């Protein structure tokens, strides 16, 4: 509707089901808190909503050890037991140290549960330049790296071979509005530097991208989505998170996720290797068409145009008169209409009824706490 409101468990479920339909979204993480869930059980119930709404891997978070133990049990039910979970975990934990330079029981405890069960986990700092980290880029980078690597030492000491994912949400603090910048160039610079460090350490890398400080899906959001996604891809980020966030991570929308999906598709096309061979150079076709003629009716064009020309789904290229006849809709309107169609039509592959009952039982018996 375009109206800002608190998210519910159903919103989490709908967003997961929505992402399940998008070809360029590879994993799902809750894009809001289930505010209607019993206090302290939000994260477990969010995982339940996502687990039953997508076949894609799910990134979760939790209040502490108890949450993580319940979610590990839920995942084990889906894959067929704890041994299978260790071999093919369908979930990844997101956790953080507390900047500056603090490891908390909540943050460390749930990671240790993952270590015990062979579940991958992300452990990344979020220092803000001038707020919870040094105001200089190099200083903030140094602190972020220290917070992340000291976590790595803790987990590898306790469980050698722990499935640790490096990364950072390091960015600036806007000095006029005291916000954590999701769309500022400082985030992009620090992402690039952290990516270099991750590659140097031979560790998988997680970063923020595809997010904006704008309150609505507008030109500002488009600029910040496109720049951040393209740069994160060039930097070699393995897990790109927050695609579709608005308002510095406080707001999400279906249209925004769909717009990110379109941008990612374009980036994939941009980064495809240029194929150079006899067929693509097409000297024989050039000779056949000859000077002053056109290629539109040549069989070579029909055979290859879908492969070499990127076809947008939502970016409009029609001439003005046709655009006007079709309702003169801007990008947000087109995305809104398509998002509603996807929500109406798409259903994720259902879990077996016995599995759903077991998951429901685990959620109902969950006791909140650290």
Short mmCIF file of C-alpha atoms in Angstrom, two decimals:
data_model
loop_
_atom_site.label_atom_id
_atom_site.label_comp_id
_atom_site.label_asym_id
_atom_site.label_seq_id
_atom_site.Cartn_x
_atom_site.Cartn_y
_atom_site.Cartn_z
CA UNK A 1 0.00 0.00 0.00
CA UNK A 2 2.96 2.35 0.45
CA UNK A 3 1.94 2.92 4.10
CA UNK A 4 4.66 2.39 6.71
CA UNK A 5 3.77 -0.04 9.54
CA UNK A 6 5.28 -2.66 11.83
CA UNK A 7 5.94 -6.06 10.28
CA UNK A 8 4.13 -9.20 11.38
CA UNK A 9 4.91 -12.89 11.14
CA UNK A 10 2.72 -13.06 8.04
CA UNK A 11 4.83 -10.33 6.42
CA UNK A 12 7.97 -12.38 7.12
CA UNK A 13 6.23 -15.40 5.59
CA UNK A 14 5.04 -13.45 2.54
CA UNK A 15 8.46 -11.91 1.91
CA UNK A 16 10.10 -15.35 2.09
CA UNK A 17 7.53 -16.77 -0.33
CA UNK A 18 8.04 -13.72 -2.56
CA UNK A 19 11.83 -14.21 -2.61
CA UNK A 20 11.30 -17.90 -3.34
CA UNK A 21 9.88 -16.81 -6.72
CA UNK A 22 12.79 -14.51 -7.68
CA UNK A 23 15.54 -16.05 -9.79
CA UNK A 24 18.31 -13.71 -8.63
CA UNK A 25 17.71 -14.03 -4.88
CA UNK A 26 19.74 -17.02 -3.68
CA UNK A 27 19.01 -17.03 0.06
CA UNK A 28 16.40 -15.57 2.39
CA UNK A 29 16.64 -13.67 5.66
CA UNK A 30 13.80 -12.03 7.55
CA UNK A 31 13.28 -8.44 6.37
CA UNK A 32 11.41 -7.46 9.53
CA UNK A 33 10.64 -8.46 13.10
CA UNK A 34 7.49 -10.48 13.81
CA UNK A 35 6.03 -7.87 16.16
CA UNK A 36 2.89 -9.93 16.75
CA UNK A 37 4.86 -12.94 18.07
CA UNK A 38 5.16 -13.59 21.82
CA UNK A 39 7.97 -11.49 23.26
CA UNK A 40 11.29 -13.29 23.16
CA UNK A 41 10.19 -15.85 20.57
CA UNK A 42 10.26 -13.55 17.52
CA UNK A 43 13.30 -15.06 15.85
CA UNK A 44 12.20 -18.68 16.27
CA UNK A 45 8.77 -17.87 14.83
CA UNK A 46 10.36 -15.93 11.99
CA UNK A 47 12.42 -18.99 11.11
CA UNK A 48 9.26 -21.10 11.19
CA UNK A 49 7.62 -18.66 8.77
CA UNK A 50 10.57 -18.72 6.37
CA UNK A 51 11.23 -22.46 6.64
CA UNK A 52 7.68 -23.19 5.50
CA UNK A 53 7.70 -20.57 2.72
CA UNK A 54 10.86 -21.15 0.69
CA UNK A 55 13.13 -23.94 -0.48
CA UNK A 56 16.10 -21.56 -0.52
CA UNK A 57 18.71 -21.49 2.27
CA UNK A 58 17.71 -19.26 5.20
CA UNK A 59 19.92 -16.92 7.23
CA UNK A 60 18.64 -16.63 10.80
CA UNK A 61 19.47 -14.77 13.97
CA UNK A 62 18.35 -15.26 17.55
CA UNK A 63 18.38 -14.00 21.12
CA UNK A 64 20.96 -16.55 22.26
CA UNK A 65 21.74 -20.24 22.75
CA UNK A 66 18.14 -21.38 23.39
CA UNK A 67 16.88 -19.79 20.17
CA UNK A 68 19.70 -21.33 18.17
CA UNK A 69 19.21 -24.80 19.67
CA UNK A 70 15.53 -24.75 18.74
CA UNK A 71 16.27 -23.55 15.20
CA UNK A 72 18.92 -26.24 14.74
CA UNK A 73 16.30 -28.83 15.80
CA UNK A 74 13.82 -27.36 13.32
CA UNK A 75 16.35 -27.52 10.48
CA UNK A 76 17.26 -31.10 11.41
CA UNK A 77 13.60 -32.14 11.10
CA UNK A 78 13.51 -30.77 7.55
CA UNK A 79 16.71 -32.45 6.31
CA UNK A 80 16.23 -35.76 8.10
CA UNK A 81 18.26 -35.63 11.29
CA UNK A 82 21.28 -34.04 12.97
CA UNK A 83 23.81 -36.07 10.98
CA UNK A 84 22.33 -34.93 7.68
CA UNK A 85 22.19 -31.38 9.05
CA UNK A 86 25.93 -31.44 9.61
CA UNK A 87 26.51 -32.51 6.00
CA UNK A 88 23.91 -30.28 4.31
CA UNK A 89 22.84 -27.45 6.62
CA UNK A 90 19.93 -25.44 5.14
CA UNK A 91 20.49 -22.49 7.47
CA UNK A 92 23.22 -20.00 8.37
CA UNK A 93 23.38 -17.94 11.56
CA UNK A 94 23.96 -14.19 11.54
CA UNK A 95 25.67 -12.88 14.71
CA UNK A 96 27.81 -9.90 15.72
CA UNK A 97 30.31 -8.67 18.28
CA UNK A 98 29.31 -5.42 19.99
CA UNK A 99 31.38 -2.48 18.82
CA UNK A 100 33.71 -1.29 20.10
CA UNK A 101 35.74 -4.40 20.91
CA UNK A 102 33.20 -6.44 22.90
CA UNK A 103 32.10 -10.06 22.57
CA UNK A 104 28.75 -10.74 24.23
CA UNK A 105 27.28 -13.94 25.68
CA UNK A 106 24.35 -13.60 23.26
CA UNK A 107 26.56 -13.15 20.20
CA UNK A 108 29.13 -15.81 21.07
CA UNK A 109 26.74 -18.33 22.63
CA UNK A 110 24.57 -18.90 19.57
CA UNK A 111 27.69 -19.23 17.38
CA UNK A 112 29.01 -21.95 19.70
CA UNK A 113 25.75 -23.88 19.19
CA UNK A 114 26.39 -23.66 15.43
CA UNK A 115 29.96 -24.87 15.92
CA UNK A 116 28.70 -27.87 17.86
CA UNK A 117 26.32 -28.90 15.06
CA UNK A 118 28.43 -27.97 12.03
CA UNK A 119 26.17 -25.09 11.01
CA UNK A 120 27.83 -22.17 9.16
CA UNK A 121 27.69 -18.81 10.91
CA UNK A 122 28.38 -15.19 10.06
CA UNK A 123 30.15 -13.16 12.78
CA UNK A 124 30.62 -9.60 11.68
CA UNK A 125 31.16 -6.26 13.40
CA UNK A 126 29.18 -3.08 12.66
CA UNK A 127 31.31 -0.16 13.85
CA UNK A 128 30.09 3.33 12.82
CA UNK A 129 32.75 5.87 11.92
CA UNK A 130 32.70 8.51 14.66
CA UNK A 131 30.11 6.61 16.72
CA UNK A 132 31.22 3.14 17.74
CA UNK A 133 34.47 3.17 15.76
CA UNK A 134 37.20 5.62 14.75
CA UNK A 135 35.99 8.33 12.39
CA UNK A 136 38.72 7.58 9.85
CA UNK A 137 38.18 4.89 7.24
CA UNK A 138 41.46 3.14 8.05
CA UNK A 139 40.79 3.25 11.79
CA UNK A 140 37.27 1.87 11.44
CA UNK A 141 38.56 -0.87 9.13
CA UNK A 142 41.25 -1.82 11.64
CA UNK A 143 38.77 -2.07 14.51
CA UNK A 144 36.27 -4.07 12.41
CA UNK A 145 38.98 -6.51 11.38
CA UNK A 146 40.15 -6.95 14.98
CA UNK A 147 36.60 -7.60 16.20
CA UNK A 148 35.99 -10.18 13.48
CA UNK A 149 39.32 -12.01 13.76
CA UNK A 150 39.22 -12.17 17.56
CA UNK A 151 35.87 -13.92 17.15
CA UNK A 152 37.46 -16.32 14.69
CA UNK A 153 40.12 -17.17 17.29
CA UNK A 154 37.45 -17.88 19.95
CA UNK A 155 35.48 -20.25 17.73
CA UNK A 156 38.40 -22.03 16.10
CA UNK A 157 40.03 -22.55 19.52
CA UNK A 158 36.86 -24.16 20.88
CA UNK A 159 35.90 -26.02 17.67
CA UNK A 160 38.74 -26.34 15.12
CA UNK A 161 37.23 -26.23 11.64
CA UNK A 162 34.21 -24.15 12.68
CA UNK A 163 32.32 -22.88 9.60
CA UNK A 164 33.13 -19.21 10.13
CA UNK A 165 32.08 -16.50 7.65
CA UNK A 166 34.05 -13.24 7.73
CA UNK A 167 32.60 -9.84 6.95
CA UNK A 168 31.46 -6.50 8.23
CA UNK A 169 28.70 -3.92 8.30
CA UNK A 170 31.28 -1.21 8.90
CA UNK A 171 30.06 2.19 7.73
CA UNK A 172 29.78 5.84 8.69
CA UNK A 173 27.49 7.63 11.11
CA UNK A 174 25.73 10.59 9.52
CA UNK A 175 26.73 13.50 11.80
CA UNK A 176 23.56 15.48 11.02
CA UNK A 177 21.02 12.74 11.73
CA UNK A 178 23.00 10.14 13.77
CA UNK A 179 21.99 7.26 11.48
CA UNK A 180 23.88 4.12 10.49
CA UNK A 181 24.58 4.72 6.80
CA UNK A 182 23.30 1.98 4.51
CA UNK A 183 23.66 3.95 1.29
CA UNK A 184 26.77 6.04 1.82
CA UNK A 185 30.05 5.66 -0.07
CA UNK A 186 31.81 4.89 3.20
CA UNK A 187 30.00 1.55 3.33
CA UNK A 188 31.11 0.73 -0.21
CA UNK A 189 34.75 1.62 0.50
CA UNK A 190 34.85 -0.43 3.69
CA UNK A 191 33.11 -3.35 1.94
CA UNK A 192 35.86 -3.33 -0.67
CA UNK A 193 38.61 -3.21 1.94
CA UNK A 194 37.04 -5.98 4.02
CA UNK A 195 36.62 -8.08 0.87
CA UNK A 196 40.35 -7.74 0.19
CA UNK A 197 41.09 -8.89 3.74
CA UNK A 198 38.69 -11.83 3.45
CA UNK A 199 40.36 -12.95 0.23
CA UNK A 200 43.78 -12.55 1.88
CA UNK A 201 42.65 -14.76 4.79
CA UNK A 202 40.92 -17.24 2.41
CA UNK A 203 37.62 -16.78 4.25
CA UNK A 204 34.11 -16.48 2.78
CA UNK A 205 32.83 -12.90 2.91
CA UNK A 206 29.45 -11.42 3.92
CA UNK A 207 28.50 -7.79 3.28
CA UNK A 208 25.63 -5.31 3.15
CA UNK A 209 24.50 -4.16 -0.29
CA UNK A 210 21.36 -3.34 -2.24
CA UNK A 211 20.11 -1.09 0.54
CA UNK A 212 19.30 2.62 0.83
CA UNK A 213 18.87 5.44 3.32
CA UNK A 214 15.86 6.72 1.37
CA UNK A 215 12.47 6.33 3.03
CA UNK A 216 10.70 5.37 -0.21
CA UNK A 217 11.56 3.60 -3.45
CA UNK A 218 12.74 6.63 -5.43
CA UNK A 219 15.71 7.83 -7.49
CA UNK A 220 17.94 7.93 -4.40
CA UNK A 221 17.14 4.30 -3.63
CA UNK A 222 17.84 3.32 -7.23
CA UNK A 223 21.25 5.01 -7.19
CA UNK A 224 22.25 3.43 -3.90
CA UNK A 225 20.93 -0.03 -4.80
CA UNK A 226 22.69 -0.13 -8.15
CA UNK A 227 26.06 1.25 -7.02
CA UNK A 228 26.29 -0.93 -3.93
CA UNK A 229 25.23 -4.16 -5.66
CA UNK A 230 27.59 -3.65 -8.58
CA UNK A 231 30.56 -2.80 -6.37
CA UNK A 232 29.88 -5.67 -3.94
CA UNK A 233 29.79 -8.09 -6.88
CA UNK A 234 33.04 -6.73 -8.31
CA UNK A 235 34.62 -7.01 -4.85
CA UNK A 236 33.86 -10.73 -4.76
CA UNK A 237 31.39 -10.72 -1.88
CA UNK A 238 30.07 -14.27 -1.36
CA UNK A 239 26.89 -13.42 0.58
CA UNK A 240 25.29 -10.08 -0.28
CA UNK A 241 22.67 -9.16 2.30
CA UNK A 242 19.99 -6.46 2.78
CA UNK A 243 18.80 -6.29 -0.85
CA UNK A 244 15.68 -4.15 -0.82
CA UNK A 245 16.09 -2.37 2.51
CA UNK A 246 15.00 1.27 2.85
CA UNK A 247 15.39 3.84 5.63
CA UNK A 248 18.83 2.64 6.75
CA UNK A 249 17.63 -0.90 7.32
CA UNK A 250 14.43 0.01 9.19
CA UNK A 251 11.97 -0.49 6.31
CA UNK A 252 11.45 -3.15 3.66
CA UNK A 253 9.08 -3.47 0.73
CA UNK A 254 8.21 -6.03 -1.91
CA UNK A 255 8.83 -3.53 -4.73
CA UNK A 256 12.31 -2.80 -3.39
CA UNK A 257 13.27 -6.47 -3.36
CA UNK A 258 11.91 -6.85 -6.88
CA UNK A 259 13.93 -3.83 -8.04
CA UNK A 260 17.07 -5.35 -6.52
CA UNK A 261 16.34 -8.58 -8.36
CA UNK A 262 16.24 -6.63 -11.64
CA UNK A 263 19.52 -4.85 -10.85
CA UNK A 264 21.23 -8.14 -9.95
CA UNK A 265 20.08 -9.62 -13.25
CA UNK A 266 21.62 -6.69 -15.13
CA UNK A 267 24.87 -7.03 -13.16
CA UNK A 268 25.07 -10.73 -14.04
CA UNK A 269 24.79 -9.76 -17.69
CA UNK A 270 27.44 -7.05 -17.32
CA UNK A 271 29.90 -9.51 -15.82
CA UNK A 272 29.41 -12.40 -18.25
CA UNK A 273 32.71 -13.18 -19.99
CA UNK A 274 32.83 -11.91 -23.56
CA UNK A 275 32.58 -14.98 -25.76
CA UNK A 276 35.02 -14.76 -28.67
CA UNK A 277 34.83 -17.53 -31.26
CA UNK A 278 34.06 -18.04 -34.94
CA UNK A 279 30.30 -18.10 -34.38
CA UNK A 280 30.16 -14.92 -32.26
CA UNK A 281 32.57 -12.92 -34.43
CA UNK A 282 30.20 -13.79 -37.28
CA UNK A 283 32.44 -12.85 -40.22
CA UNK A 284 30.34 -15.01 -42.53
CA UNK A 285 27.20 -13.12 -41.46
CA UNK A 286 28.90 -9.76 -42.00
CA UNK A 287 29.85 -10.90 -45.52
CA UNK A 288 26.33 -12.14 -46.26
CA UNK A 289 24.59 -8.94 -45.10
CA UNK A 290 27.13 -6.72 -46.81
CA UNK A 291 27.41 -2.92 -46.89
CA UNK A 292 24.30 -0.82 -46.34
CA UNK A 293 21.90 -3.65 -45.46
CA UNK A 294 20.32 -4.70 -42.12
CA UNK A 295 20.73 -7.67 -39.80
CA UNK A 296 17.18 -7.69 -38.41
CA UNK A 297 15.87 -10.40 -40.75
CA UNK A 298 19.00 -12.55 -40.79
CA UNK A 299 18.68 -16.00 -39.11
CA UNK A 300 21.79 -15.26 -37.04
CA UNK A 301 19.91 -12.45 -35.28
CA UNK A 302 16.92 -14.65 -34.49
CA UNK A 303 19.19 -17.38 -33.16
CA UNK A 304 21.32 -15.18 -30.89
CA UNK A 305 19.49 -12.03 -29.83
CA UNK A 306 18.01 -13.49 -26.63
CA UNK A 307 21.45 -14.58 -25.46
CA UNK A 308 23.45 -11.44 -26.17
CA UNK A 309 20.86 -8.71 -25.57
CA UNK A 310 19.72 -8.19 -21.96
CA UNK A 311 15.94 -7.94 -21.70
CA UNK A 312 14.72 -5.96 -18.68
CA UNK A 313 11.46 -6.95 -17.05
CA UNK A 314 10.62 -3.63 -15.42
CA UNK A 315 12.90 -0.92 -16.84
CA UNK A 316 10.87 0.76 -19.57
CA UNK A 317 12.28 1.31 -23.08
CA UNK A 318 9.09 1.98 -25.05
CA UNK A 319 8.74 5.15 -27.09
CA UNK A 320 6.76 7.91 -25.40
CA UNK A 321 3.45 7.33 -27.20
CA UNK A 322 3.39 3.61 -26.36
CA UNK A 323 4.43 4.31 -22.75
CA UNK A 324 1.59 6.82 -22.49
CA UNK A 325 -0.95 4.41 -24.01
CA UNK A 326 0.08 1.79 -21.46
CA UNK A 327 -0.81 4.11 -18.58
CA UNK A 328 2.32 6.30 -18.27
CA UNK A 329 3.42 4.23 -15.26
CA UNK A 330 6.68 4.93 -13.47
CA UNK A 331 9.00 2.17 -12.26
CA UNK A 332 7.53 1.97 -8.78
CA UNK A 333 4.02 1.47 -10.16
CA UNK A 334 5.20 -1.33 -12.46
CA UNK A 335 7.05 -3.01 -9.62
CA UNK A 336 4.05 -2.70 -7.32
CA UNK A 337 1.74 -4.35 -9.86
CA UNK A 338 4.17 -7.20 -10.53
CA UNK A 339 4.82 -7.75 -6.82
CA UNK A 340 1.10 -8.20 -6.22
CA UNK A 341 0.90 -10.72 -9.06
CA UNK A 342 3.79 -12.75 -7.63
CA UNK A 343 2.26 -12.71 -4.14
CA UNK A 344 -1.05 -13.93 -5.54
CA UNK A 345 0.33 -16.62 -7.83
CA UNK A 346 3.49 -18.08 -6.29
CA UNK A 347 3.41 -20.90 -3.75
CA UNK A 348 6.59 -22.50 -2.45
CA UNK A 349 6.96 -26.28 -2.52
CA UNK A 350 5.23 -27.45 0.68
CA UNK A 351 6.97 -29.42 3.39
CA UNK A 352 5.50 -32.84 4.27
CA UNK A 353 2.66 -32.50 6.79
CA UNK A 354 4.54 -34.59 9.37
CA UNK A 355 7.54 -32.26 9.15
CA UNK A 356 5.32 -29.20 9.57
CA UNK A 357 3.70 -30.73 12.67
CA UNK A 358 7.10 -31.46 14.21
CA UNK A 359 8.31 -27.90 13.50
CA UNK A 360 5.12 -26.45 15.01
CA UNK A 361 5.62 -28.58 18.12
CA UNK A 362 9.21 -27.36 18.53
CA UNK A 363 8.10 -23.74 18.19
CA UNK A 364 5.26 -24.12 20.68
CA UNK A 365 7.56 -25.80 23.22
CA UNK A 366 10.33 -23.23 22.80
CA UNK A 367 11.23 -21.45 26.01
CA UNK A 368 12.62 -17.95 25.32
CA UNK A 369 15.82 -16.87 27.00
CA UNK A 370 19.53 -16.62 26.41
#
